[in-house]
Amino acid sequence: MLNIVLLEPEIPHNTGAIARTCAATGARLHLIKPLGFDISDKAVKRCGLDYWHLVDISVYENLDEYLEKNGDENLWLATTKAPHAYFEADLSTETVSIMLGKETAGLPEQLRMRYYDRCIRIPMISEARSLNLSNSAAILTYEALRQQGFPGLKHLGSMAES
């Protein structure tokens, strides 16, 4: 099982796009408060998120609650400051969790230092500050799924059925 963990996400459109990636891949979405937006049924319906029912989502009051309930085995932290590229990480295990930080600040330094050897980076030019959070989540989701052999996902489209 692949888990995408967002620590204090701020921008609703990013989380919506990440939720759609989770819906399309069967990944679980974990949101750690505070959230910069409302995810009540009313708010989700108003936004027209017709895929929301496909998302296995859990919300936590804080990081401690998330770690208490889920542990940190096979937890990888996505950060532009990482000492390793994402393709160096072994994401092939049955259960993998990838944590991304809030848009304005990323993951806290204390957390990055605690999991120093599990911090991964998406390569980019040095002048670029970072990729969009939802793009980063999609890249890392599909890398983990690629390493796992895309379990449970449809490999061919309708053109192959002709």
mmCIF file with all atom_site columns, C-alpha atoms in Angstrom:
data_model
loop_
_atom_site.group_PDB
_atom_site.id
_atom_site.type_symbol
_atom_site.label_atom_id
_atom_site.label_alt_id
_atom_site.label_comp_id
_atom_site.label_asym_id
_atom_site.label_entity_id
_atom_site.label_seq_id
_atom_site.pdbx_PDB_ins_code
_atom_site.Cartn_x
_atom_site.Cartn_y
_atom_site.Cartn_z
_atom_site.occupancy
_atom_site.B_iso_or_equiv
_atom_site.pdbx_formal_charge
_atom_site.auth_seq_id
_atom_site.auth_comp_id
_atom_site.auth_asym_id
_atom_site.auth_atom_id
_atom_site.pdbx_PDB_model_num
ATOM 1   C CA . MET A 1 1   ? 0.000   0.000  0.000   1.00 0.00 ? 1   MET A CA 1
ATOM 2   C CA . LEU A 1 2   ? 1.239   3.437  -0.894  1.00 0.00 ? 2   LEU A CA 1
ATOM 3   C CA . ASN A 1 3   ? 0.563   6.286  1.513   1.00 0.00 ? 3   ASN A CA 1
ATOM 4   C CA . ILE A 1 4   ? 0.887   9.949  0.550   1.00 0.00 ? 4   ILE A CA 1
ATOM 5   C CA . VAL A 1 5   ? 1.236   12.096 3.657   1.00 0.00 ? 5   VAL A CA 1
ATOM 6   C CA . LEU A 1 6   ? 0.791   15.873 3.532   1.00 0.00 ? 6   LEU A CA 1
ATOM 7   C CA . LEU A 1 7   ? 2.089   17.765 6.542   1.00 0.00 ? 7   LEU A CA 1
ATOM 8   C CA . GLU A 1 8   ? 0.099   20.984 7.030   1.00 0.00 ? 8   GLU A CA 1
ATOM 9   C CA . PRO A 1 9   ? -0.939  21.521 3.399   1.00 0.00 ? 9   PRO A CA 1
ATOM 10  C CA . GLU A 1 10  ? -1.992  25.088 2.669   1.00 0.00 ? 10  GLU A CA 1
ATOM 11  C CA . ILE A 1 11  ? -3.350  25.275 -0.876  1.00 0.00 ? 11  ILE A CA 1
ATOM 12  C CA . PRO A 1 12  ? -6.629  23.481 -1.613  1.00 0.00 ? 12  PRO A CA 1
ATOM 13  C CA . HIS A 1 13  ? -5.936  23.052 -5.340  1.00 0.00 ? 13  HIS A CA 1
ATOM 14  C CA . ASN A 1 14  ? -2.698  21.197 -4.636  1.00 0.00 ? 14  ASN A CA 1
ATOM 15  C CA . THR A 1 15  ? -4.364  18.862 -2.170  1.00 0.00 ? 15  THR A CA 1
ATOM 16  C CA . GLY A 1 16  ? -7.228  18.351 -4.630  1.00 0.00 ? 16  GLY A CA 1
ATOM 17  C CA . ALA A 1 17  ? -4.796  17.378 -7.385  1.00 0.00 ? 17  ALA A CA 1
ATOM 18  C CA . ILE A 1 18  ? -2.933  15.055 -5.016  1.00 0.00 ? 18  ILE A CA 1
ATOM 19  C CA . ALA A 1 19  ? -6.243  13.507 -3.942  1.00 0.00 ? 19  ALA A CA 1
ATOM 20  C CA . ARG A 1 20  ? -7.020  12.871 -7.609  1.00 0.00 ? 20  ARG A CA 1
ATOM 21  C CA . THR A 1 21  ? -3.649  11.129 -8.042  1.00 0.00 ? 21  THR A CA 1
ATOM 22  C CA . CYS A 1 22  ? -4.454  9.025  -4.977  1.00 0.00 ? 22  CYS A CA 1
ATOM 23  C CA . ALA A 1 23  ? -7.910  8.215  -6.385  1.00 0.00 ? 23  ALA A CA 1
ATOM 24  C CA . ALA A 1 24  ? -6.416  7.118  -9.723  1.00 0.00 ? 24  ALA A CA 1
ATOM 25  C CA . THR A 1 25  ? -3.729  4.956  -8.144  1.00 0.00 ? 25  THR A CA 1
ATOM 26  C CA . GLY A 1 26  ? -5.382  3.572  -5.017  1.00 0.00 ? 26  GLY A CA 1
ATOM 27  C CA . ALA A 1 27  ? -2.873  5.334  -2.781  1.00 0.00 ? 27  ALA A CA 1
ATOM 28  C CA . ARG A 1 28  ? -4.061  6.424  0.654   1.00 0.00 ? 28  ARG A CA 1
ATOM 29  C CA . LEU A 1 29  ? -4.023  10.131 1.481   1.00 0.00 ? 29  LEU A CA 1
ATOM 30  C CA . HIS A 1 30  ? -3.079  11.292 4.981   1.00 0.00 ? 30  HIS A CA 1
ATOM 31  C CA . LEU A 1 31  ? -3.581  14.960 5.923   1.00 0.00 ? 31  LEU A CA 1
ATOM 32  C CA . ILE A 1 32  ? -1.904  16.341 9.030   1.00 0.00 ? 32  ILE A CA 1
ATOM 33  C CA . LYS A 1 33  ? -3.415  19.519 10.499  1.00 0.00 ? 33  LYS A CA 1
ATOM 34  C CA . PRO A 1 34  ? -3.513  22.403 10.443  1.00 0.00 ? 34  PRO A CA 1
ATOM 35  C CA . LEU A 1 35  ? -5.013  22.484 6.960   1.00 0.00 ? 35  LEU A CA 1
ATOM 36  C CA . GLY A 1 36  ? -5.211  25.701 4.999   1.00 0.00 ? 36  GLY A CA 1
ATOM 37  C CA . PHE A 1 37  ? -8.707  24.846 3.718   1.00 0.00 ? 37  PHE A CA 1
ATOM 38  C CA . ASP A 1 38  ? -11.969 23.072 4.504   1.00 0.00 ? 38  ASP A CA 1
ATOM 39  C CA . ILE A 1 39  ? -12.552 19.432 3.494   1.00 0.00 ? 39  ILE A CA 1
ATOM 40  C CA . SER A 1 40  ? -16.074 19.100 4.844   1.00 0.00 ? 40  SER A CA 1
ATOM 41  C CA . ASP A 1 41  ? -18.615 17.344 2.603   1.00 0.00 ? 41  ASP A CA 1
ATOM 42  C CA . LYS A 1 42  ? -20.182 20.710 1.781   1.00 0.00 ? 42  LYS A CA 1
ATOM 43  C CA . ALA A 1 43  ? -16.843 22.239 0.734   1.00 0.00 ? 43  ALA A CA 1
ATOM 44  C CA . VAL A 1 44  ? -15.866 19.217 -1.357  1.00 0.00 ? 44  VAL A CA 1
ATOM 45  C CA . LYS A 1 45  ? -19.228 19.195 -3.164  1.00 0.00 ? 45  LYS A CA 1
ATOM 46  C CA . ARG A 1 46  ? -18.985 22.951 -3.815  1.00 0.00 ? 46  ARG A CA 1
ATOM 47  C CA . CYS A 1 47  ? -15.587 22.381 -5.474  1.00 0.00 ? 47  CYS A CA 1
ATOM 48  C CA . GLY A 1 48  ? -17.030 19.642 -7.701  1.00 0.00 ? 48  GLY A CA 1
ATOM 49  C CA . LEU A 1 49  ? -14.529 16.995 -6.657  1.00 0.00 ? 49  LEU A CA 1
ATOM 50  C CA . ASP A 1 50  ? -16.367 14.090 -8.276  1.00 0.00 ? 50  ASP A CA 1
ATOM 51  C CA . TYR A 1 51  ? -13.547 11.660 -7.465  1.00 0.00 ? 51  TYR A CA 1
ATOM 52  C CA . TRP A 1 52  ? -13.412 12.394 -3.698  1.00 0.00 ? 52  TRP A CA 1
ATOM 53  C CA . HIS A 1 53  ? -15.390 9.203  -2.910  1.00 0.00 ? 53  HIS A CA 1
ATOM 54  C CA . LEU A 1 54  ? -12.507 7.200  -4.438  1.00 0.00 ? 54  LEU A CA 1
ATOM 55  C CA . VAL A 1 55  ? -9.955  8.642  -1.997  1.00 0.00 ? 55  VAL A CA 1
ATOM 56  C CA . ASP A 1 56  ? -9.080  6.703  1.152   1.00 0.00 ? 56  ASP A CA 1
ATOM 57  C CA . ILE A 1 57  ? -8.367  9.708  3.359   1.00 0.00 ? 57  ILE A CA 1
ATOM 58  C CA . SER A 1 58  ? -7.356  10.092 7.000   1.00 0.00 ? 58  SER A CA 1
ATOM 59  C CA . VAL A 1 59  ? -6.944  13.355 8.893   1.00 0.00 ? 59  VAL A CA 1
ATOM 60  C CA . TYR A 1 60  ? -4.746  13.812 11.971  1.00 0.00 ? 60  TYR A CA 1
ATOM 61  C CA . GLU A 1 61  ? -4.597  16.603 14.521  1.00 0.00 ? 61  GLU A CA 1
ATOM 62  C CA . ASN A 1 62  ? -0.787  16.711 14.404  1.00 0.00 ? 62  ASN A CA 1
ATOM 63  C CA . LEU A 1 63  ? 2.346   14.837 13.381  1.00 0.00 ? 63  LEU A CA 1
ATOM 64  C CA . ASP A 1 64  ? 2.554   12.980 16.690  1.00 0.00 ? 64  ASP A CA 1
ATOM 65  C CA . GLU A 1 65  ? -0.918  11.509 16.163  1.00 0.00 ? 65  GLU A CA 1
ATOM 66  C CA . TYR A 1 66  ? -0.007  10.433 12.621  1.00 0.00 ? 66  TYR A CA 1
ATOM 67  C CA . LEU A 1 67  ? 3.200   8.716  13.812  1.00 0.00 ? 67  LEU A CA 1
ATOM 68  C CA . GLU A 1 68  ? 1.433   7.124  16.770  1.00 0.00 ? 68  GLU A CA 1
ATOM 69  C CA . LYS A 1 69  ? -1.205  5.578  14.502  1.00 0.00 ? 69  LYS A CA 1
ATOM 70  C CA . ASN A 1 70  ? 0.997   4.695  11.522  1.00 0.00 ? 70  ASN A CA 1
ATOM 71  C CA . GLY A 1 71  ? 4.593   4.458  12.728  1.00 0.00 ? 71  GLY A CA 1
ATOM 72  C CA . ASP A 1 72  ? 7.532   5.448  10.576  1.00 0.00 ? 72  ASP A CA 1
ATOM 73  C CA . GLU A 1 73  ? 8.575   2.205  8.909   1.00 0.00 ? 73  GLU A CA 1
ATOM 74  C CA . ASN A 1 74  ? 9.305   2.836  5.222   1.00 0.00 ? 74  ASN A CA 1
ATOM 75  C CA . LEU A 1 75  ? 8.563   6.546  5.652   1.00 0.00 ? 75  LEU A CA 1
ATOM 76  C CA . TRP A 1 76  ? 10.317  8.748  3.082   1.00 0.00 ? 76  TRP A CA 1
ATOM 77  C CA . LEU A 1 77  ? 10.454  12.536 3.239   1.00 0.00 ? 77  LEU A CA 1
ATOM 78  C CA . ALA A 1 78  ? 10.372  14.589 0.056   1.00 0.00 ? 78  ALA A CA 1
ATOM 79  C CA . THR A 1 79  ? 12.442  17.743 0.343   1.00 0.00 ? 79  THR A CA 1
ATOM 80  C CA . THR A 1 80  ? 14.521  19.940 -1.946  1.00 0.00 ? 80  THR A CA 1
ATOM 81  C CA . LYS A 1 81  ? 17.249  19.775 0.714   1.00 0.00 ? 81  LYS A CA 1
ATOM 82  C CA . ALA A 1 82  ? 17.603  15.965 0.592   1.00 0.00 ? 82  ALA A CA 1
ATOM 83  C CA . PRO A 1 83  ? 20.963  14.213 0.322   1.00 0.00 ? 83  PRO A CA 1
ATOM 84  C CA . HIS A 1 84  ? 19.548  11.544 -2.049  1.00 0.00 ? 84  HIS A CA 1
ATOM 85  C CA . ALA A 1 85  ? 17.583  11.518 -5.299  1.00 0.00 ? 85  ALA A CA 1
ATOM 86  C CA . TYR A 1 86  ? 14.216  9.761  -5.174  1.00 0.00 ? 86  TYR A CA 1
ATOM 87  C CA . PHE A 1 87  ? 15.289  7.022  -7.578  1.00 0.00 ? 87  PHE A CA 1
ATOM 88  C CA . GLU A 1 88  ? 17.963  5.932  -5.075  1.00 0.00 ? 88  GLU A CA 1
ATOM 89  C CA . ALA A 1 89  ? 15.281  5.070  -2.508  1.00 0.00 ? 89  ALA A CA 1
ATOM 90  C CA . ASP A 1 90  ? 13.904  1.547  -2.200  1.00 0.00 ? 90  ASP A CA 1
ATOM 91  C CA . LEU A 1 91  ? 10.197  2.194  -2.569  1.00 0.00 ? 91  LEU A CA 1
ATOM 92  C CA . SER A 1 92  ? 9.467   -1.391 -3.597  1.00 0.00 ? 92  SER A CA 1
ATOM 93  C CA . THR A 1 93  ? 8.298   -2.651 -0.214  1.00 0.00 ? 93  THR A CA 1
ATOM 94  C CA . GLU A 1 94  ? 4.644   -3.603 0.223   1.00 0.00 ? 94  GLU A CA 1
ATOM 95  C CA . THR A 1 95  ? 3.889   -0.508 2.316   1.00 0.00 ? 95  THR A CA 1
ATOM 96  C CA . VAL A 1 96  ? 5.575   2.819  1.613   1.00 0.00 ? 96  VAL A CA 1
ATOM 97  C CA . SER A 1 97  ? 4.761   6.276  2.944   1.00 0.00 ? 97  SER A CA 1
ATOM 98  C CA . ILE A 1 98  ? 5.929   9.471  1.276   1.00 0.00 ? 98  ILE A CA 1
ATOM 99  C CA . MET A 1 99  ? 5.619   12.690 3.264   1.00 0.00 ? 99  MET A CA 1
ATOM 100 C CA . LEU A 1 100 ? 5.562   16.151 1.717   1.00 0.00 ? 100 LEU A CA 1
ATOM 101 C CA . GLY A 1 101 ? 5.559   19.450 3.601   1.00 0.00 ? 101 GLY A CA 1
ATOM 102 C CA . LYS A 1 102 ? 3.520   22.588 3.290   1.00 0.00 ? 102 LYS A CA 1
ATOM 103 C CA . GLU A 1 103 ? 3.909   24.710 0.202   1.00 0.00 ? 103 GLU A CA 1
ATOM 104 C CA . THR A 1 104 ? 5.493   27.764 1.840   1.00 0.00 ? 104 THR A CA 1
ATOM 105 C CA . ALA A 1 105 ? 8.046   26.052 4.074   1.00 0.00 ? 105 ALA A CA 1
ATOM 106 C CA . GLY A 1 106 ? 8.403   22.374 3.218   1.00 0.00 ? 106 GLY A CA 1
ATOM 107 C CA . LEU A 1 107 ? 9.179   19.946 6.013   1.00 0.00 ? 107 LEU A CA 1
ATOM 108 C CA . PRO A 1 108 ? 10.574  21.217 9.329   1.00 0.00 ? 108 PRO A CA 1
ATOM 109 C CA . GLU A 1 109 ? 14.344  20.926 9.792   1.00 0.00 ? 109 GLU A CA 1
ATOM 110 C CA . GLN A 1 110 ? 13.940  18.885 12.990  1.00 0.00 ? 110 GLN A CA 1
ATOM 111 C CA . LEU A 1 111 ? 11.922  16.282 11.074  1.00 0.00 ? 111 LEU A CA 1
ATOM 112 C CA . ARG A 1 112 ? 14.381  16.255 8.165   1.00 0.00 ? 112 ARG A CA 1
ATOM 113 C CA . MET A 1 113 ? 17.298  15.697 10.530  1.00 0.00 ? 113 MET A CA 1
ATOM 114 C CA . ARG A 1 114 ? 15.446  12.932 12.403  1.00 0.00 ? 114 ARG A CA 1
ATOM 115 C CA . TYR A 1 115 ? 14.960  11.062 9.101   1.00 0.00 ? 115 TYR A CA 1
ATOM 116 C CA . TYR A 1 116 ? 18.082  12.301 7.327   1.00 0.00 ? 116 TYR A CA 1
ATOM 117 C CA . ASP A 1 117 ? 18.745  9.004  5.510   1.00 0.00 ? 117 ASP A CA 1
ATOM 118 C CA . ARG A 1 118 ? 15.141  8.847  4.298   1.00 0.00 ? 118 ARG A CA 1
ATOM 119 C CA . CYS A 1 119 ? 15.025  12.320 2.758   1.00 0.00 ? 119 CYS A CA 1
ATOM 120 C CA . ILE A 1 120 ? 14.654  12.218 -1.022  1.00 0.00 ? 120 ILE A CA 1
ATOM 121 C CA . ARG A 1 121 ? 14.822  14.895 -3.687  1.00 0.00 ? 121 ARG A CA 1
ATOM 122 C CA . ILE A 1 122 ? 13.496  15.265 -7.211  1.00 0.00 ? 122 ILE A CA 1
ATOM 123 C CA . PRO A 1 123 ? 16.420  16.478 -9.340  1.00 0.00 ? 123 PRO A CA 1
ATOM 124 C CA . MET A 1 124 ? 16.042  19.952 -10.842 1.00 0.00 ? 124 MET A CA 1
ATOM 125 C CA . ILE A 1 125 ? 18.242  22.850 -11.871 1.00 0.00 ? 125 ILE A CA 1
ATOM 126 C CA . SER A 1 126 ? 19.851  24.778 -9.020  1.00 0.00 ? 126 SER A CA 1
ATOM 127 C CA . GLU A 1 127 ? 18.060  28.020 -9.902  1.00 0.00 ? 127 GLU A CA 1
ATOM 128 C CA . ALA A 1 128 ? 14.612  26.456 -9.375  1.00 0.00 ? 128 ALA A CA 1
ATOM 129 C CA . ARG A 1 129 ? 13.251  26.748 -5.850  1.00 0.00 ? 129 ARG A CA 1
ATOM 130 C CA . SER A 1 130 ? 10.975  23.709 -6.120  1.00 0.00 ? 130 SER A CA 1
ATOM 131 C CA . LEU A 1 131 ? 8.303   21.939 -8.113  1.00 0.00 ? 131 LEU A CA 1
ATOM 132 C CA . ASN A 1 132 ? 4.614   22.357 -7.399  1.00 0.00 ? 132 ASN A CA 1
ATOM 133 C CA . LEU A 1 133 ? 3.545   20.124 -4.493  1.00 0.00 ? 133 LEU A CA 1
ATOM 134 C CA . SER A 1 134 ? 1.009   18.177 -6.543  1.00 0.00 ? 134 SER A CA 1
ATOM 135 C CA . ASN A 1 135 ? 3.553   17.577 -9.323  1.00 0.00 ? 135 ASN A CA 1
ATOM 136 C CA . SER A 1 136 ? 6.068   16.322 -6.768  1.00 0.00 ? 136 SER A CA 1
ATOM 137 C CA . ALA A 1 137 ? 3.499   14.009 -5.210  1.00 0.00 ? 137 ALA A CA 1
ATOM 138 C CA . ALA A 1 138 ? 2.593   12.589 -8.627  1.00 0.00 ? 138 ALA A CA 1
ATOM 139 C CA . ILE A 1 139 ? 6.228   11.970 -9.598  1.00 0.00 ? 139 ILE A CA 1
ATOM 140 C CA . LEU A 1 140 ? 6.950   10.195 -6.317  1.00 0.00 ? 140 LEU A CA 1
ATOM 141 C CA . THR A 1 141 ? 3.688   8.242  -6.363  1.00 0.00 ? 141 THR A CA 1
ATOM 142 C CA . TYR A 1 142 ? 4.386   6.820  -9.778  1.00 0.00 ? 142 TYR A CA 1
ATOM 143 C CA . GLU A 1 143 ? 8.016   6.055  -8.962  1.00 0.00 ? 143 GLU A CA 1
ATOM 144 C CA . ALA A 1 144 ? 6.926   4.040  -5.925  1.00 0.00 ? 144 ALA A CA 1
ATOM 145 C CA . LEU A 1 145 ? 4.261   2.273  -7.972  1.00 0.00 ? 145 LEU A CA 1
ATOM 146 C CA . ARG A 1 146 ? 6.766   1.595  -10.776 1.00 0.00 ? 146 ARG A CA 1
ATOM 147 C CA . GLN A 1 147 ? 9.144   -0.020 -8.289  1.00 0.00 ? 147 GLN A CA 1
ATOM 148 C CA . GLN A 1 148 ? 6.246   -2.093 -6.942  1.00 0.00 ? 148 GLN A CA 1
ATOM 149 C CA . GLY A 1 149 ? 5.131   -3.210 -10.414 1.00 0.00 ? 149 GLY A CA 1
ATOM 150 C CA . PHE A 1 150 ? 1.992   -1.018 -10.498 1.00 0.00 ? 150 PHE A CA 1
ATOM 151 C CA . PRO A 1 151 ? -0.068  -3.354 -8.279  1.00 0.00 ? 151 PRO A CA 1
ATOM 152 C CA . GLY A 1 152 ? -3.786  -3.342 -9.038  1.00 0.00 ? 152 GLY A CA 1
ATOM 153 C CA . LEU A 1 153 ? -3.524  -0.729 -11.794 1.00 0.00 ? 153 LEU A CA 1
ATOM 154 C CA . LYS A 1 154 ? -4.802  -1.130 -15.325 1.00 0.00 ? 154 LYS A CA 1
ATOM 155 C CA . HIS A 1 155 ? -1.767  -1.223 -17.618 1.00 0.00 ? 155 HIS A CA 1
ATOM 156 C CA . LEU A 1 156 ? -3.458  -0.857 -21.010 1.00 0.00 ? 156 LEU A CA 1
ATOM 157 C CA . GLY A 1 157 ? -6.011  1.588  -22.354 1.00 0.00 ? 157 GLY A CA 1
ATOM 158 C CA . SER A 1 158 ? -8.946  0.993  -24.657 1.00 0.00 ? 158 SER A CA 1
ATOM 159 C CA . MET A 1 159 ? -6.760  1.283  -27.768 1.00 0.00 ? 159 MET A CA 1
ATOM 160 C CA . ALA A 1 160 ? -5.119  -2.027 -26.841 1.00 0.00 ? 160 ALA A CA 1
ATOM 161 C CA . GLU A 1 161 ? -8.523  -3.738 -26.841 1.00 0.00 ? 161 GLU A CA 1
ATOM 162 C CA . SER A 1 162 ? -9.185  -2.947 -30.524 1.00 0.00 ? 162 SER A CA 1
#
